Structures are given as structure tokens and as C-alpha cells.
Amino acid sequence: MSHRIAVIPGDGVGREVVPEGLKVLRALGVPLEFEELPWGCDHRGRTGRMMPDDALATLARYDAIYLGAVGWPTVPDHISLWECLLPIRKTFEQYVNLRPVRLLPGIRGPLAGRGPADVDMLFVRENTEGEYSGTGGRVHVGTDAEIAVEVPVFTRRAIERCARYAFERAAERRGHLVSVTKSNASRYSYVLWDEVVAGLARHFPGVRVERVHVDAMAARMVLRPDTIDVVVGSNLFADILTDLGAALQGSLGLAASANLSVDGRGPSMFEPVHGSAPDIAGQGRANPIGAVWSAALMLRHLGYEEQAARVERAIDAVCLDGGPLTGDLGGTASTAEVGDALASRVS
Ligand code: IPM
Ligand code: MN
């Protein structure tokens, strides 16, 4: 039985890295059927909409979604994202955003002397609510009296399902979970978060849980990355910390992510952490590794564990051999040359 994958290259370098991901997936010979959906900011220029009215119903018919990047300077970011990426994450209850942060062998990280054994973290980001709830409004628009409120919304249900996923991953890995909040300054939402995590901890006696405030966590990721295994955090905090994580890996172009509809309420979506990168788009310079690694996460999700591991090993091997690598990692290769090297190693 084959799986049907909706492919949304999106905007900017998304259109350059996604073909490399497809190249690697095709080289594996797994029965995947790809259908490309030309949605994004250009589509909005032509039609007035980021995606068609029935886009979510269309996506619901696929087994997974492979996405490049959404956003382009011609459209305000809050519009392009709230009309495309965020509705997909929320509608299909992709309530976990899974983001591995690993220093790849051969990549010189910013923490000289640290190696792959020191940087191997797995971020579990709450992906449906929190600071991204969209609750709020503006009044007295354009006047001196204008105000805007944006209210984070946290529910016990959403915290619990995400934290449970994180505990399960921690139990399979090194048995350590850091829960990131800011429950000293915020008195309600993150306090609820802490309580829910403490309640779940009783069901996972094999997992040691630490509560760390987000500011301290940022410092710890740089100073003692070796003490971090699985991390669970709110939508905004884990967003910020995983850009730091990408920097620890050596480049934003390496970082991968999976938006998991853990209960299978809809297709899950796989996308590199980087955005559309208008500054380098169209030049064939974007690093495709984040997109290829995201494809590996998709393979694992669809049940192709052996092939996922093969793609991850190919990424490690290319890094360890010192290339071919793109300019962000000090190399001179093009996007397609890196994609070719990865594809030839997996086939
Ligand atoms: C990410 C991105 C998005 C997010 C933006 C584009 C809304 O930064 O996937 O990390 O914050 O979720
Ligand atoms: Mn981000």
C-alpha cells in the first residue's frame, strides 16, 4: 500500500529545498506518491488567498504533508501564517511539534570542543495554543488611544497530551525531561503547566523531570548542552529555544521538524525549521539538509523506520566527510549538489 503525500513547497527557499527532499525520498524506493500543491504568497498574489477555500478538506485526504516554508515580503507575515501554516497545524491537531537538535559529526559547532555526544536534544513543542492562540483584538485603531491585547490560552487538555508525548520520548531516550516555563513571572498559565507536568510525572517513574525557566534554559543550552535530553515547552518558548538549538547545531539550515497529529486526527506535516529566506532565495544556495532530515521524520512517522535511519545516516556521513556542504556550513556546494550526494548515499 502506498502513502499519498501532499507537497507544499511554499515560498522562497522552500521551493529549492523541497525538491532535494523529494530526490532523497525517491532514491529510497519507498511507495510514496507525491502531489504538489502550489500554495503560498504567489498563489495569494494570483487569487487573493494563500490557499483555496477547500484547502484543509483537500489536505485531510493525504497521509502526510511535506512543507518547505511559508512567507514572503509581499505579504505581511501575520497574514501569510494565519492563512496557511497555523490553520494546518491547528485543524489537524498536530499538537506536538517535534524538533531534534543534534550536533552532526564533522560539523564545527559554536561551542568549540563539544561534539555530537554533547548536543543531542529532542524538543517537544506544544503546537496548537498557548501564546499562538490568536485570542485578542485591537480597538481605537489608528488613534493615539489604540490598544492591542493578545491573550495566551492554555488548556489542561492540550498541555497534558503534549507533555505525555514528551514523557514517552524521554522514557525511550535517556530518561530525562526538562519542562520549560516562566512560572515565576506568569502566575496562571505556566503554573497550570507545571501542575500538569508534575501530575504526569507520577505515571513515569523512570523519567527524571526538571522544571527550568526559559531564560535559564537559554543559557543552559549553550553552557551545558550535555545535560539536556528531552525538552517540553509552550508554543512560543520552544519556538525560540529551537532557533537557538539550530544555532548550536551549526546552522538554521540543518534543523528539522515534525508537526505530529499524534492521535491521527489528520495528516501530520513535516517542514524544516528555517523560513523562506528571501535574502538567498532563487540562488541555489539554501542548505537542503533541514528539509531532507524532515523527510526522514516523515518516513519514521509513516512506518519506514529503516529508511528513515538510512537518510539520517546519509546526513551524518556527508557531514563527517566534510561535504558537499552549502555556504552556511563553510562549503561551496549548491542546494542540488548536496541533495544529489544524499540521494546517492541512500539508494
Ligand atoms: C517555526 C516558525 C513559525 C512559528 C512562524 C513562521 C509562525 O518560526 O515554525 O518555527 O513560530 O511557529
Ligand atoms: Mn521558529
PDB file of C-alpha atoms and ligand atoms in Angstrom, residues 70 81 85-86 89 97 99 125 132 235 239 242-243 271 273, ligand 1:
ATOM      1  CA  VAL A  70       5.634  29.919   4.122  1.00  0.00           C
ATOM      2  CA  LEU A  81       0.994  32.476   8.504  1.00  0.00           C
ATOM      3  CA  LEU A  85       0.706  27.343   8.236  1.00  0.00           C
ATOM      4  CA  LEU A  86      -1.077  27.916  11.526  1.00  0.00           C
ATOM      5  CA  ARG A  89      -1.200  22.877  12.459  1.00  0.00           C
ATOM      6  CA  ASN A  97       5.996  19.918  17.084  1.00  0.00           C
ATOM      7  CA  ARG A  99      12.409  19.135  16.777  1.00  0.00           C
ATOM      8  CA  ARG A 125       6.798  21.912  21.353  1.00  0.00           C
ATOM      9  CA  TYR A 132      -0.236  31.294  19.480  1.00  0.00           C
ATOM     10  CA  ASN A 235       4.461  27.127  21.549  1.00  0.00           C
ATOM     11  CA  ASP A 239       9.917  28.146  19.039  1.00  0.00           C
ATOM     12  CA  THR A 242      14.755  25.678  18.829  1.00  0.00           C
ATOM     13  CA  ASP A 243      16.208  28.550  16.834  1.00  0.00           C
ATOM     14  CA  GLU A 271       8.953  21.032   7.477  1.00  0.00           C
ATOM     15  CA  VAL A 273      12.688  24.934  10.822  1.00  0.00           C
TER      16      VAL A 273
HETATM   17  C1  IPM B   1       8.561  27.983  13.075  1.00  0.00           C
HETATM   18  C2  IPM B   1       8.288  29.367  12.582  1.00  0.00           C
HETATM   19  C3  IPM B   1       6.812  29.679  12.759  1.00  0.00           C
HETATM   20  C4  IPM B   1       6.460  29.544  14.232  1.00  0.00           C
HETATM   21  C5  IPM B   1       6.400  31.063  12.259  1.00  0.00           C
HETATM   22  C6  IPM B   1       6.745  31.232  10.811  1.00  0.00           C
HETATM   23  C7  IPM B   1       4.949  31.335  12.550  1.00  0.00           C
HETATM   24  O1  IPM B   1       9.084  30.303  13.252  1.00  0.00           O
HETATM   25  O2  IPM B   1       7.954  27.038  12.559  1.00  0.00           O
HETATM   26  O3  IPM B   1       9.395  27.827  13.970  1.00  0.00           O
HETATM   27  O4  IPM B   1       6.773  30.422  15.033  1.00  0.00           O
HETATM   28  O5  IPM B   1       5.865  28.527  14.555  1.00  0.00           O
END
